[in-house]
Structures are given as C-alpha cells and as structure tokens.
PDB file of C-alpha atoms (C1' of nucleotides) in Angstrom:
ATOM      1  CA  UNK A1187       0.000   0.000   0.000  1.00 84.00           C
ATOM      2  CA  UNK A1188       1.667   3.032  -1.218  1.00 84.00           C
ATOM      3  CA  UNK A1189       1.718   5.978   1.582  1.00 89.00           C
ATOM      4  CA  UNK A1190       2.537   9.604   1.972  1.00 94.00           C
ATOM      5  CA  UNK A1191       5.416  10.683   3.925  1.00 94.00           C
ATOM      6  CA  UNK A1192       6.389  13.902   2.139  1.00 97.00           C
ATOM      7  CA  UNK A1193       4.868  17.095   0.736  1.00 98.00           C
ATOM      8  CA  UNK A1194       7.765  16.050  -1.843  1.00 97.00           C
ATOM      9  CA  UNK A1195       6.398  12.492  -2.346  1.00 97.00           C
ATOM     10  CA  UNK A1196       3.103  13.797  -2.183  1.00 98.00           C
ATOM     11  CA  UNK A1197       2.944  16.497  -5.323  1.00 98.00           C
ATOM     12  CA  UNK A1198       5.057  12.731  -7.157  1.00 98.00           C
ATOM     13  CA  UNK A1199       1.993  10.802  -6.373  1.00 98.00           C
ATOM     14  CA  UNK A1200      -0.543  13.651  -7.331  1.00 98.00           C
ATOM     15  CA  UNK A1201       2.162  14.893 -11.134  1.00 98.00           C
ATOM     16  CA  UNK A1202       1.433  10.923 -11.853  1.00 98.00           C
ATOM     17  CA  UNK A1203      -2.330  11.216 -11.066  1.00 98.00           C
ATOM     18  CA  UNK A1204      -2.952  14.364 -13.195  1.00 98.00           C
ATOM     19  CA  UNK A1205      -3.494  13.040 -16.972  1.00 98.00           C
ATOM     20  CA  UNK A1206      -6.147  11.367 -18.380  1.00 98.00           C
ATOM     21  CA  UNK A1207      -4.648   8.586 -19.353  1.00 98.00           C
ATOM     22  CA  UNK A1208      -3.125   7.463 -16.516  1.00 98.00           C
ATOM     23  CA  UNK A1209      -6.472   7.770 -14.817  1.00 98.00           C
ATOM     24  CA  UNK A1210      -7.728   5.561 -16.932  1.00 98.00           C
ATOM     25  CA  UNK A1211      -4.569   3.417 -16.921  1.00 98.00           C
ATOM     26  CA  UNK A1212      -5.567   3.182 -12.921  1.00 98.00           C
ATOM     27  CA  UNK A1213      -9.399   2.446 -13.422  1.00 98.00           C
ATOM     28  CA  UNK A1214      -8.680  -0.301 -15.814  1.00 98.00           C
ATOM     29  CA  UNK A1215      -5.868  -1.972 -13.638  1.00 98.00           C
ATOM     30  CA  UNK A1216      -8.099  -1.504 -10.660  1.00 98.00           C
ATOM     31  CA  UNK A1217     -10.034  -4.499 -11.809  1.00 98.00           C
ATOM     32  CA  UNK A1218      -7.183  -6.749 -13.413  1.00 98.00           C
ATOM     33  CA  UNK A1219      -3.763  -6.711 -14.526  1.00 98.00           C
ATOM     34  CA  UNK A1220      -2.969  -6.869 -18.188  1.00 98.00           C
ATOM     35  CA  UNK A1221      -0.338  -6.673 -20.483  1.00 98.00           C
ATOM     36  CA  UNK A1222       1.297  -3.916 -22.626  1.00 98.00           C
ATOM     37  CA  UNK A1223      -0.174  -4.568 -25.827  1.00 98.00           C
ATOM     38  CA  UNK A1224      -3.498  -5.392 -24.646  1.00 98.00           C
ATOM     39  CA  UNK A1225      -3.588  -2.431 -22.327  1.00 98.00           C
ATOM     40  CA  UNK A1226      -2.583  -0.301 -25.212  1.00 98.00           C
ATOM     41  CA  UNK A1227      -5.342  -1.619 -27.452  1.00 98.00           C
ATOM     42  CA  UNK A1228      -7.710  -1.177 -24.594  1.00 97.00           C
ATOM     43  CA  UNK A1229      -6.878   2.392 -24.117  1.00 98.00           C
ATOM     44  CA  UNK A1230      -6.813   3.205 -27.888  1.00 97.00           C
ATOM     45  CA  UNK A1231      -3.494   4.450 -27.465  1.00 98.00           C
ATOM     46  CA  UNK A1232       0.249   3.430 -29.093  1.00 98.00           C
ATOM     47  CA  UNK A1233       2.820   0.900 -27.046  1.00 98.00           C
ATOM     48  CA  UNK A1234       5.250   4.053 -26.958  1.00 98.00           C
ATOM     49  CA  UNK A1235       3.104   6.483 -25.863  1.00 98.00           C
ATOM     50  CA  UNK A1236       1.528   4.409 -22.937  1.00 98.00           C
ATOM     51  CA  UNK A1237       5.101   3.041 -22.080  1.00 98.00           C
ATOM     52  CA  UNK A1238       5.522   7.186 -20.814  1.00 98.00           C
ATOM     53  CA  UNK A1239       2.832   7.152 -18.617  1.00 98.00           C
ATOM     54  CA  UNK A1240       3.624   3.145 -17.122  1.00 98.00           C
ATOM     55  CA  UNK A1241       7.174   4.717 -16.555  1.00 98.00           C
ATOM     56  CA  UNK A1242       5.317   7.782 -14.500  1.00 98.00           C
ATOM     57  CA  UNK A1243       3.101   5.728 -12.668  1.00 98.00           C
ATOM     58  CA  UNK A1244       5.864   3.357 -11.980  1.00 98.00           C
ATOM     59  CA  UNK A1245       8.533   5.642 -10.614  1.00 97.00           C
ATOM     60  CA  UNK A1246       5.825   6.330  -7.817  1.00 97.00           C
ATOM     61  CA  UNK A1247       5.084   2.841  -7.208  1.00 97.00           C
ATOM     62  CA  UNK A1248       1.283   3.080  -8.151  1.00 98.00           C
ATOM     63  CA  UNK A1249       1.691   0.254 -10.657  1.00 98.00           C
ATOM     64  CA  UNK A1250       4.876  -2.352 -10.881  1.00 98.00           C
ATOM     65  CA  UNK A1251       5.905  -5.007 -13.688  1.00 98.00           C
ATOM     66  CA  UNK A1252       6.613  -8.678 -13.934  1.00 98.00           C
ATOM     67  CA  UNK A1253       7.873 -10.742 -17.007  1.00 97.00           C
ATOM     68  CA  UNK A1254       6.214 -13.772 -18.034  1.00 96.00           C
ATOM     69  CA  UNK A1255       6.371 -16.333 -20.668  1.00 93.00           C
ATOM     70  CA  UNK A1256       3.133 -17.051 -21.859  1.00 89.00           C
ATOM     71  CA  UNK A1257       2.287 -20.370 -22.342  1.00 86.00           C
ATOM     72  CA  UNK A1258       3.009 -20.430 -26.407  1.00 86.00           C
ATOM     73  CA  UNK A1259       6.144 -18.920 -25.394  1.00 89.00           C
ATOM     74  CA  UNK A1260       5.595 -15.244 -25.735  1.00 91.00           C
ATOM     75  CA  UNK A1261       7.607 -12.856 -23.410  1.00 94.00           C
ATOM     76  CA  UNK A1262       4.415 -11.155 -22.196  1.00 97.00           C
ATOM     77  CA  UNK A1263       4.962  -7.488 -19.608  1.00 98.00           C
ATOM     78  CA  UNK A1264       1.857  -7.921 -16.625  1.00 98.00           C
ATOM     79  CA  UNK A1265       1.126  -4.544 -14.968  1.00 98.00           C
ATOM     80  CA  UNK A1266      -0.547  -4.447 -11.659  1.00 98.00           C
ATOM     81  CA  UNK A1267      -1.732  -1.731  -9.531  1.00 98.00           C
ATOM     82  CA  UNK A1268      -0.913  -1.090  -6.323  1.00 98.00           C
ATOM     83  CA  UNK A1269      -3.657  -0.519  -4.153  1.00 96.00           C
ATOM     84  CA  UNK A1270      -3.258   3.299  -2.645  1.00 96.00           C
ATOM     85  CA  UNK A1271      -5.269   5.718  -0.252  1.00 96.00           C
ATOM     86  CA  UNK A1272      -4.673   9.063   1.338  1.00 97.00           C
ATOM     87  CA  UNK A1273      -7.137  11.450   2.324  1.00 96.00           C
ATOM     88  CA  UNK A1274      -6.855  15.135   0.192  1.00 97.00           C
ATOM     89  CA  UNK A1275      -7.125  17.949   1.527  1.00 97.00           C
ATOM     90  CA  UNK A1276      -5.732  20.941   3.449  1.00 98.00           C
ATOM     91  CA  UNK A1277      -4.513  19.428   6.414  1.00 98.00           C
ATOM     92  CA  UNK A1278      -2.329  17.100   4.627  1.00 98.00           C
ATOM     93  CA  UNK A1279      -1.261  19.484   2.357  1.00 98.00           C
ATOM     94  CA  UNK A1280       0.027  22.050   5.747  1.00 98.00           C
ATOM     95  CA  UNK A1281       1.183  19.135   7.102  1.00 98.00           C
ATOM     96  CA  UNK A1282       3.442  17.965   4.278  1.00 98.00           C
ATOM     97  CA  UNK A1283       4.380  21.321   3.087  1.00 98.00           C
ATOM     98  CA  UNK A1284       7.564  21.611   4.752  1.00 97.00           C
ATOM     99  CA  UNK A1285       8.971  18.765   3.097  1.00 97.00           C
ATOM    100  CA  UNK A1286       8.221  20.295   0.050  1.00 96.00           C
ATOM    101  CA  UNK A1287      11.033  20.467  -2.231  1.00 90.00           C
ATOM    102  CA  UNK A1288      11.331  23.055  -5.065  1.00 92.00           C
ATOM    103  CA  UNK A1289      13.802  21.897  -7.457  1.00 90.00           C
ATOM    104  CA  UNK A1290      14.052  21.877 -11.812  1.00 88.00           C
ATOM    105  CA  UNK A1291      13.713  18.794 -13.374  1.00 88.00           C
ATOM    106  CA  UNK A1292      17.485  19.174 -14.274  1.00 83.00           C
ATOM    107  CA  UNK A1293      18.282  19.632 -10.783  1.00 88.00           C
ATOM    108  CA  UNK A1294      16.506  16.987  -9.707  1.00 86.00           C
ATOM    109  CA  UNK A1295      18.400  14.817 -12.059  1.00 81.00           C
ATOM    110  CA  UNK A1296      21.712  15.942 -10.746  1.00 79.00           C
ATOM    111  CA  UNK A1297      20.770  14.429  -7.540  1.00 73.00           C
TER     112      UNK A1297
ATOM    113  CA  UNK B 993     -16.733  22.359   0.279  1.00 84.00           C
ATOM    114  CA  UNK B 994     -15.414  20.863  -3.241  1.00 84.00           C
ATOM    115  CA  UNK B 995     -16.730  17.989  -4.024  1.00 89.00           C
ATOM    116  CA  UNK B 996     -15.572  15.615  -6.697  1.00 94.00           C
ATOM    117  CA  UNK B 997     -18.520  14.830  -9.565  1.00 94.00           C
ATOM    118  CA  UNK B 998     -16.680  13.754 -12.512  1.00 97.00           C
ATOM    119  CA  UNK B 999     -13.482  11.938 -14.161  1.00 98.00           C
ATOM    120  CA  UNK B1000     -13.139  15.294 -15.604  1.00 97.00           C
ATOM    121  CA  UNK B1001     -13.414  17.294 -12.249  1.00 97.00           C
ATOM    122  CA  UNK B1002     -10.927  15.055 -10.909  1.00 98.00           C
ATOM    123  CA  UNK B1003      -8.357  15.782 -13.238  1.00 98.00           C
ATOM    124  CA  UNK B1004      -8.975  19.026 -13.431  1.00 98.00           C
ATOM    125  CA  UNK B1005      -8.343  19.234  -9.568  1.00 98.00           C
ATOM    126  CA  UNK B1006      -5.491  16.822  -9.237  1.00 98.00           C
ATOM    127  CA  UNK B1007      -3.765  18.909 -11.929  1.00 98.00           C
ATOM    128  CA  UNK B1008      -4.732  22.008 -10.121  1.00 98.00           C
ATOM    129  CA  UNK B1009      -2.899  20.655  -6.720  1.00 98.00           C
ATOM    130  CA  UNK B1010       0.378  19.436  -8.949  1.00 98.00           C
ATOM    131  CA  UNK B1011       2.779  22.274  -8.617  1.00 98.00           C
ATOM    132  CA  UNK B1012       4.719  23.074  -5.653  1.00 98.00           C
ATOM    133  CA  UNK B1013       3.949  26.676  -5.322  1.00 98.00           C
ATOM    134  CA  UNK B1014       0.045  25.765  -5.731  1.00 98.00           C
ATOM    135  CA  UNK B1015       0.869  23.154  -3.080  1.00 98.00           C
ATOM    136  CA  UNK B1016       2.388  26.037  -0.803  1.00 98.00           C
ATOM    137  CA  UNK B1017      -0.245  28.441  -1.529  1.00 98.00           C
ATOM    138  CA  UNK B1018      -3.083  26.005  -0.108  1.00 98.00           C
ATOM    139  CA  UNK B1019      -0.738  25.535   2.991  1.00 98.00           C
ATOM    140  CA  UNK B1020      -0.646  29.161   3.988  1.00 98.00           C
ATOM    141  CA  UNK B1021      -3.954  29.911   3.062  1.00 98.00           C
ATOM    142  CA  UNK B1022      -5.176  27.198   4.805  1.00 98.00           C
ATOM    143  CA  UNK B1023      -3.745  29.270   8.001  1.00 98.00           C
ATOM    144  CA  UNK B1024      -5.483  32.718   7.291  1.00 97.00           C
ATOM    145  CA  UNK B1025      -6.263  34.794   4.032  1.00 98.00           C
ATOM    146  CA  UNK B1026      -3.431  36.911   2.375  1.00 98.00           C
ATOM    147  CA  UNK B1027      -3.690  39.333  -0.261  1.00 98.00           C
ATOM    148  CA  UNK B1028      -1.910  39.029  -3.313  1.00 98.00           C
ATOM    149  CA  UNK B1029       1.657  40.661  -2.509  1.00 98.00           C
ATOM    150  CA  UNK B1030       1.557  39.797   0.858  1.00 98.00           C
ATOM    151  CA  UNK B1031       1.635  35.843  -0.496  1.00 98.00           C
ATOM    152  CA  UNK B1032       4.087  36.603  -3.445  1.00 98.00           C
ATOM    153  CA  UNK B1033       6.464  38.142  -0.614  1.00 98.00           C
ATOM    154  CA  UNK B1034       5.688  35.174   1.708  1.00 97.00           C
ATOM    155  CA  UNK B1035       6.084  32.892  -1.151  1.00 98.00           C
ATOM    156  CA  UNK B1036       9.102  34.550  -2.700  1.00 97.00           C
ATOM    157  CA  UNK B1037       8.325  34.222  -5.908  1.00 98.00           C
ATOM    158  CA  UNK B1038       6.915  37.349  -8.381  1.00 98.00           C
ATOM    159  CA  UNK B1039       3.494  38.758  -8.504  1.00 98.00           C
ATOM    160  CA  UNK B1040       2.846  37.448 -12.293  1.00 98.00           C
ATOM    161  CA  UNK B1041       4.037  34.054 -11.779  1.00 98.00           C
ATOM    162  CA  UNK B1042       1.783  33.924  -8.895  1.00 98.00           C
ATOM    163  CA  UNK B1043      -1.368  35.181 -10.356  1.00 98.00           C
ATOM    164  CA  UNK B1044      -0.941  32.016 -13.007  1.00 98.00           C
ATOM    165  CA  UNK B1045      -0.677  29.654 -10.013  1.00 98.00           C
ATOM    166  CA  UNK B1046      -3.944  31.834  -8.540  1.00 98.00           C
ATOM    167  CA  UNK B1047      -6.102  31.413 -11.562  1.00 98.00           C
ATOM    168  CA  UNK B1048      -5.408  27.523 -11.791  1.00 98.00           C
ATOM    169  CA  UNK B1049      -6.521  27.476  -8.060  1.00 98.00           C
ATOM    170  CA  UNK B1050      -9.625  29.556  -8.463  1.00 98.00           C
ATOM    171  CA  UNK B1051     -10.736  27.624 -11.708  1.00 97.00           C
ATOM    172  CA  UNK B1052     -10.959  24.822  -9.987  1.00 97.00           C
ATOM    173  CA  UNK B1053     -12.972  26.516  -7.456  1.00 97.00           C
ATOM    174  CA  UNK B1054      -9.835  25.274  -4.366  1.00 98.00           C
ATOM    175  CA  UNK B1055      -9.098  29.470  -3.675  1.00 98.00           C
ATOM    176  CA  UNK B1056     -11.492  32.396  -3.984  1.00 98.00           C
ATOM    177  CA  UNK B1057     -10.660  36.257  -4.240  1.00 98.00           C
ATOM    178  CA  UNK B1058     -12.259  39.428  -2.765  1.00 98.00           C
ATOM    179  CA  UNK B1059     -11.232  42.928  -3.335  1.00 97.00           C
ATOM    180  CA  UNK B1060     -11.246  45.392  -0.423  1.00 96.00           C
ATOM    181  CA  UNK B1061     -10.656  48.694  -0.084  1.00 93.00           C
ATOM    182  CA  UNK B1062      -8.232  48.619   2.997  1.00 89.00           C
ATOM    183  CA  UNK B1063      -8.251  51.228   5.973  1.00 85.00           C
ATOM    184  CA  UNK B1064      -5.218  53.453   4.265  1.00 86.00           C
ATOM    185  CA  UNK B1065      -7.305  53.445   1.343  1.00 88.00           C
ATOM    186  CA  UNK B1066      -5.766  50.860  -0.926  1.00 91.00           C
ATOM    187  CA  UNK B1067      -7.205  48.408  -2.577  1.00 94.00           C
ATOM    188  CA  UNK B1068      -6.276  44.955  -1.237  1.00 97.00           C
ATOM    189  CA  UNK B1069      -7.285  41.767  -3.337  1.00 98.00           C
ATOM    190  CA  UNK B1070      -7.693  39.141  -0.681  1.00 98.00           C
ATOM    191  CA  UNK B1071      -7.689  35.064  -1.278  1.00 98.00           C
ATOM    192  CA  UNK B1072      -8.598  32.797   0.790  1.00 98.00           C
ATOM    193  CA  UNK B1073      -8.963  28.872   0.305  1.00 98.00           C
ATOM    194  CA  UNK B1074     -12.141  26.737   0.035  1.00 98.00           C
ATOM    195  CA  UNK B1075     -12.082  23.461   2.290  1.00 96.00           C
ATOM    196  CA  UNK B1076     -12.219  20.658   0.373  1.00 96.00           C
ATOM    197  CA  UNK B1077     -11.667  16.717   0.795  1.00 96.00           C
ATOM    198  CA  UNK B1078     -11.600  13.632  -0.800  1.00 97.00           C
ATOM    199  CA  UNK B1079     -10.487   9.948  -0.438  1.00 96.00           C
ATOM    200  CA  UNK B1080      -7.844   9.795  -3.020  1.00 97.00           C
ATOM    201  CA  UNK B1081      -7.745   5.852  -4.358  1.00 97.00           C
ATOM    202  CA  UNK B1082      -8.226   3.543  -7.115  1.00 98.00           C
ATOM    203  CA  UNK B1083     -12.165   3.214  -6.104  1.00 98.00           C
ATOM    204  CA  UNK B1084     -12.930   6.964  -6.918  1.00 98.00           C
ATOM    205  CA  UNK B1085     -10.693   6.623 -10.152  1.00 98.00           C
ATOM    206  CA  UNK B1086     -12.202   3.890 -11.303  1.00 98.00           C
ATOM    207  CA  UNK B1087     -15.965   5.188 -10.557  1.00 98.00           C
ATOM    208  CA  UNK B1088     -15.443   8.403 -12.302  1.00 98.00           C
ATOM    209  CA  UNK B1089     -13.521   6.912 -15.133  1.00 98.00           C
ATOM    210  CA  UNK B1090     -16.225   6.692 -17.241  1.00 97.00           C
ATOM    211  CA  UNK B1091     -16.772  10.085 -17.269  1.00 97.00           C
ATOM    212  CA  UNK B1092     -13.249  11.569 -18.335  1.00 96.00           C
ATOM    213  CA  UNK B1093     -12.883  13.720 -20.947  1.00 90.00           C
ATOM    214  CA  UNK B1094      -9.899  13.172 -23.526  1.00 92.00           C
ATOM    215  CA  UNK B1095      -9.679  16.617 -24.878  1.00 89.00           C
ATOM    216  CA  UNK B1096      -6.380  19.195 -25.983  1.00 87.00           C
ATOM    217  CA  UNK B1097      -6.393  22.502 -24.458  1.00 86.00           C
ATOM    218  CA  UNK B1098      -7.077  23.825 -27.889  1.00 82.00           C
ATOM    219  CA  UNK B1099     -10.299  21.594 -28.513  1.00 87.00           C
ATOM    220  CA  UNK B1100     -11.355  22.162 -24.204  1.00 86.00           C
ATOM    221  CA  UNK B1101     -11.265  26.027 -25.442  1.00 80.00           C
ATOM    222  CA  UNK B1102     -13.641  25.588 -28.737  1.00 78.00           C
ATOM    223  CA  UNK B1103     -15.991  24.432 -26.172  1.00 73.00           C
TER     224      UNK B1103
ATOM    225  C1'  DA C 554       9.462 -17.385 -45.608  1.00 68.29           C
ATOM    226  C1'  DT C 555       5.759 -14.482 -44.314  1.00 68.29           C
ATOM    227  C1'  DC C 556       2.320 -12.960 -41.055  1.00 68.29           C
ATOM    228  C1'  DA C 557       0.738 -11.821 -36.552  1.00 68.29           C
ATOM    229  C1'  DT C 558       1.833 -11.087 -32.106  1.00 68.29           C
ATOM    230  C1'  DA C 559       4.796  -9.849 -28.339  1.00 68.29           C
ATOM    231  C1'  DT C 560       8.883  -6.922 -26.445  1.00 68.29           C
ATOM    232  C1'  DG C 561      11.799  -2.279 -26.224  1.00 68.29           C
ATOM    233  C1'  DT C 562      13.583   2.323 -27.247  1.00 68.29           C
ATOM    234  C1'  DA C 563      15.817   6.390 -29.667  1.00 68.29           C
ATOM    235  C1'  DA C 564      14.873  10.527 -32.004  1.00 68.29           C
ATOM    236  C1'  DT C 565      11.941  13.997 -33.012  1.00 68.29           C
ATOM    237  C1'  DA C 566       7.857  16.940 -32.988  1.00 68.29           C
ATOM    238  C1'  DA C 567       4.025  19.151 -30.885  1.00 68.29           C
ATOM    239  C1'  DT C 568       1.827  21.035 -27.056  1.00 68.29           C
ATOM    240  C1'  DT C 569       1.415  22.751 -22.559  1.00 68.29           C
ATOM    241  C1'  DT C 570       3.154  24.636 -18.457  1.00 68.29           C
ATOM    242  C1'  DT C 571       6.010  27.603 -15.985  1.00 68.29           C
ATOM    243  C1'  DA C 572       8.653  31.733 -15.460  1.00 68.29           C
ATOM    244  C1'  DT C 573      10.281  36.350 -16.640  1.00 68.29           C
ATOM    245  C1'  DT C 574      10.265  41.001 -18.323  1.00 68.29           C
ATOM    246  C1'  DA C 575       8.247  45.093 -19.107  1.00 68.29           C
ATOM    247  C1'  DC C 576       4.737  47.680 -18.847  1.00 68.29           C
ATOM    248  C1'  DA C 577       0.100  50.113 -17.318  1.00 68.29           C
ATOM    249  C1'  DG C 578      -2.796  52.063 -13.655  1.00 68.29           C
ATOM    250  C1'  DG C 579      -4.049  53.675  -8.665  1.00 68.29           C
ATOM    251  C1'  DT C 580      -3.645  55.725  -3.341  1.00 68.29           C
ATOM    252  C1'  DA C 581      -1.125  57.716   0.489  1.00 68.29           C
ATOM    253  C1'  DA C 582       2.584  59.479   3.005  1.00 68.29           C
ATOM    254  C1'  DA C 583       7.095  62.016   3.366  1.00 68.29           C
TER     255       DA C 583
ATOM    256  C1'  DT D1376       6.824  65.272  -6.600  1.00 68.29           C
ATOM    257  C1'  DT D1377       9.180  61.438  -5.221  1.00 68.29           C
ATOM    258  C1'  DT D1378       8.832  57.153  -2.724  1.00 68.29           C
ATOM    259  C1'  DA D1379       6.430  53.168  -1.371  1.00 68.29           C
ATOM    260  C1'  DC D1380       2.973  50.531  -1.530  1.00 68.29           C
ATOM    261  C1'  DC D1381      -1.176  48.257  -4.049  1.00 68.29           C
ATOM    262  C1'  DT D1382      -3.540  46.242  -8.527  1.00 68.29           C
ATOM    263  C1'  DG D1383      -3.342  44.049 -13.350  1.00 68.29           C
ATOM    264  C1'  DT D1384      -1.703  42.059 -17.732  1.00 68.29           C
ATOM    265  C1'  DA D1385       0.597  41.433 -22.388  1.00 68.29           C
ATOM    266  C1'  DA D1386       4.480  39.545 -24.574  1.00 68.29           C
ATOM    267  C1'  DT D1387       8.053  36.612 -24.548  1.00 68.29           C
ATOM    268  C1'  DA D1388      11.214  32.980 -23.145  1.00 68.29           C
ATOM    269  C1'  DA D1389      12.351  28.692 -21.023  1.00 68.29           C
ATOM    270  C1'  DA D1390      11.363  24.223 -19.525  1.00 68.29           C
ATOM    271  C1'  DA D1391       8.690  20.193 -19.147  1.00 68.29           C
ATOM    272  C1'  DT D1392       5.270  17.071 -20.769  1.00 68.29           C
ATOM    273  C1'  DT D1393       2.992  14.522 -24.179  1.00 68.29           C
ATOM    274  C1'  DA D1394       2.745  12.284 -28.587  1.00 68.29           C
ATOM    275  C1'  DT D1395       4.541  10.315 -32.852  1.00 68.29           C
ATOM    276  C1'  DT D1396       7.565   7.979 -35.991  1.00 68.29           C
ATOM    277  C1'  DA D1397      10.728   4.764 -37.052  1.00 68.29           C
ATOM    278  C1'  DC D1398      13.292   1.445 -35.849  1.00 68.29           C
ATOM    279  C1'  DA D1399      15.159  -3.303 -33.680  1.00 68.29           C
ATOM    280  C1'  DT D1400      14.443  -8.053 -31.568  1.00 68.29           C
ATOM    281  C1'  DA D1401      11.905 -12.379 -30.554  1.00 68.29           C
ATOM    282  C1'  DT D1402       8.288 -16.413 -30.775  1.00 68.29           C
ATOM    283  C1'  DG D1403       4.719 -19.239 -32.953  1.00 68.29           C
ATOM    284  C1'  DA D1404       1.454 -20.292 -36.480  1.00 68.29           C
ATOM    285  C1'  DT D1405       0.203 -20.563 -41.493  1.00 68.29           C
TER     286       DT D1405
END
DNA sequence: ATCATATGTAATAATTTTATTACAGGTAAA
DNA sequence: TTTACCTGTAATAAAATTATTACATATGAT
C-alpha cells in the first residue's frame, strides 16, 4: 500500500495522477492486470506512448511489472496496480508542506 | 466544500494541486487569508508568476478572491482557500472513469 | 518465408506549463 | 513630486510534458 510521507512524495503521487490517461490506466488496472499490448489496445493508445505514462506511474510505485512467458512462449509485460489511499485535503497538504522540495527537473536529475 | 462529480473534475483538480507553489499556496492559506503581494512576498516568488498559479486554483474553485478597499485606502485583493476533501484511491478513479474527458487545451477552449 | 503477435527504445515533434520582463494604472505618506 | 505601496496584464522565453515515428528483436502459427 503506497503511503505519503512527504509534501515532496506527495505532489510525485498527485504529477502521476494528473493526466487522463493514466487515470484511466488506474481504473482499468483496478479491476485486473494486463499486459502492454493489450492495455494499449484497450486504451486506444500506441505501445510508446503508454510506455511514458507506465514509466510515471511506476517511478511512484502506483503500478509495478513482472515478465512472463506465456504459455506459447511469448515474453508477455503484466502490470498491476498497487492498491493506494490518502485522504486530500488541506490538512495534509500544511502538514506535508515543509517537506516540500522546489527543485528543476534538471536539478533533480543531478541528484 | 469541493466535491468531486466527474473523471473530468478530478483531473482538473489533481492537476490544479500538482505544482509546488500551488501546493504552498493552499498551505498558507489554509492558516489565514493573504492578499496578493503579501503571499508573493511570503512565497518569494513574483506577482505574475503567482497570479498564473492563482487562476489555476480559483478555476478549480480550491481558492477564492475578494477585493477590499483597505483602511489606508488601498485596494487589497484578498484570497482565501475553500475546504475541500476527498479519499484519493483507485475506487474513486475507477468510478469516475467513465466520465473523463480526452480533450487538448485547444479543442477544451472551442468548447 | 511471411504474417501476426509480443517486447523495447531512440529521435523527433508538438503542445502545454512555468517563469520572466516590461509595462500600465491607482492611493497615500514624506 | 518622489517614494512606497497596491492592482493588473501582455508579450516573450524557457522548460517540461505529451505524442509520434521509425526502428530493432523475438516467438509461434500458417
């Protein structure tokens, strides 16, 4: 169960949440995992393209990966949600805001 | 209160709370109202660049503004924050997924 | 062999978001 | 009338995000 322990990790978890793809990349692993290519054909959207927004919504451990050979000996990707829940709103935000870390994307990289 | 209606109202919030400064702003307003250079100062970041980070809050309905005409005889344009709360998880994605709205900026502003 | 399906990613383009600069206006007090 | 506040915004620049295109590899079935 992913949790909240930073106003740093926080604004992570909510920059992942904030497209609507990845929304819907949530809702539809909410009910069952599935693999790349049939995620992408569920989503009406191209292998590349969705591989961007697994990447986001792995990096903040909403969703992981596991390779598997199918049984007719396919290399097949399974993504899975992880179940989350945090309560949003003001409190948390005060709360966390100290922890809040205002760095460039460069300078994050540099880290 | 804000309350969450739609896949689309979701986003539009989420996206609303994914900045740092807008994270920031809700924390200090969440303490008492400010008017707009009084934040910018407290903030340390310019008066433009803060009335973009402003208008994404008040779209979304998280901040409201009031001008006043203060004592000296200036006029003071005062923010203050809306409460608002929801149960962020893969429950109220999934529920309002049905009802997101896969739309540019461009085509959003045709509407 | 060719087709259909799966994986993965590099390079580029398009769009959006964020930030800055340079202005405009006003009131009040020194 | 100069200084110190306040408001507001247009134009531009910079940075980040999102999307596309074009590849490469592999397996199994026809």
């Amino acid at each position: 169960m992913i949790h909240i322990n930073s106003g740093d990790n926080l604004l992570k978890v909510l920059e992942a949440c904030s497209n609507p793809h990845r929304l819907m990349i949530i809702a539809v692993l909410s009910k069952e995992r599935k693999y790349v290519s049939q995620l992408a054909r569920e989503l009406g959207i191209s292998r590349p393209l969705l591989y961007l927004h697994l990447q986001k919504l792995e990096e903040v451990e909403i969703v992981s990966s596991t390779m598997e050979i199918s049984e007719s000996g396919k290399a097949m990707k399974y993504y899975s949600l992880h179940s989350f829940q945090f309560e949003m709103n003001e409190q948390l935000i005060y709360k966390l805001s100290s922890t809040l870390i205002f760095k460039s994307k460069k300078e994050k990289e540099r880290d």
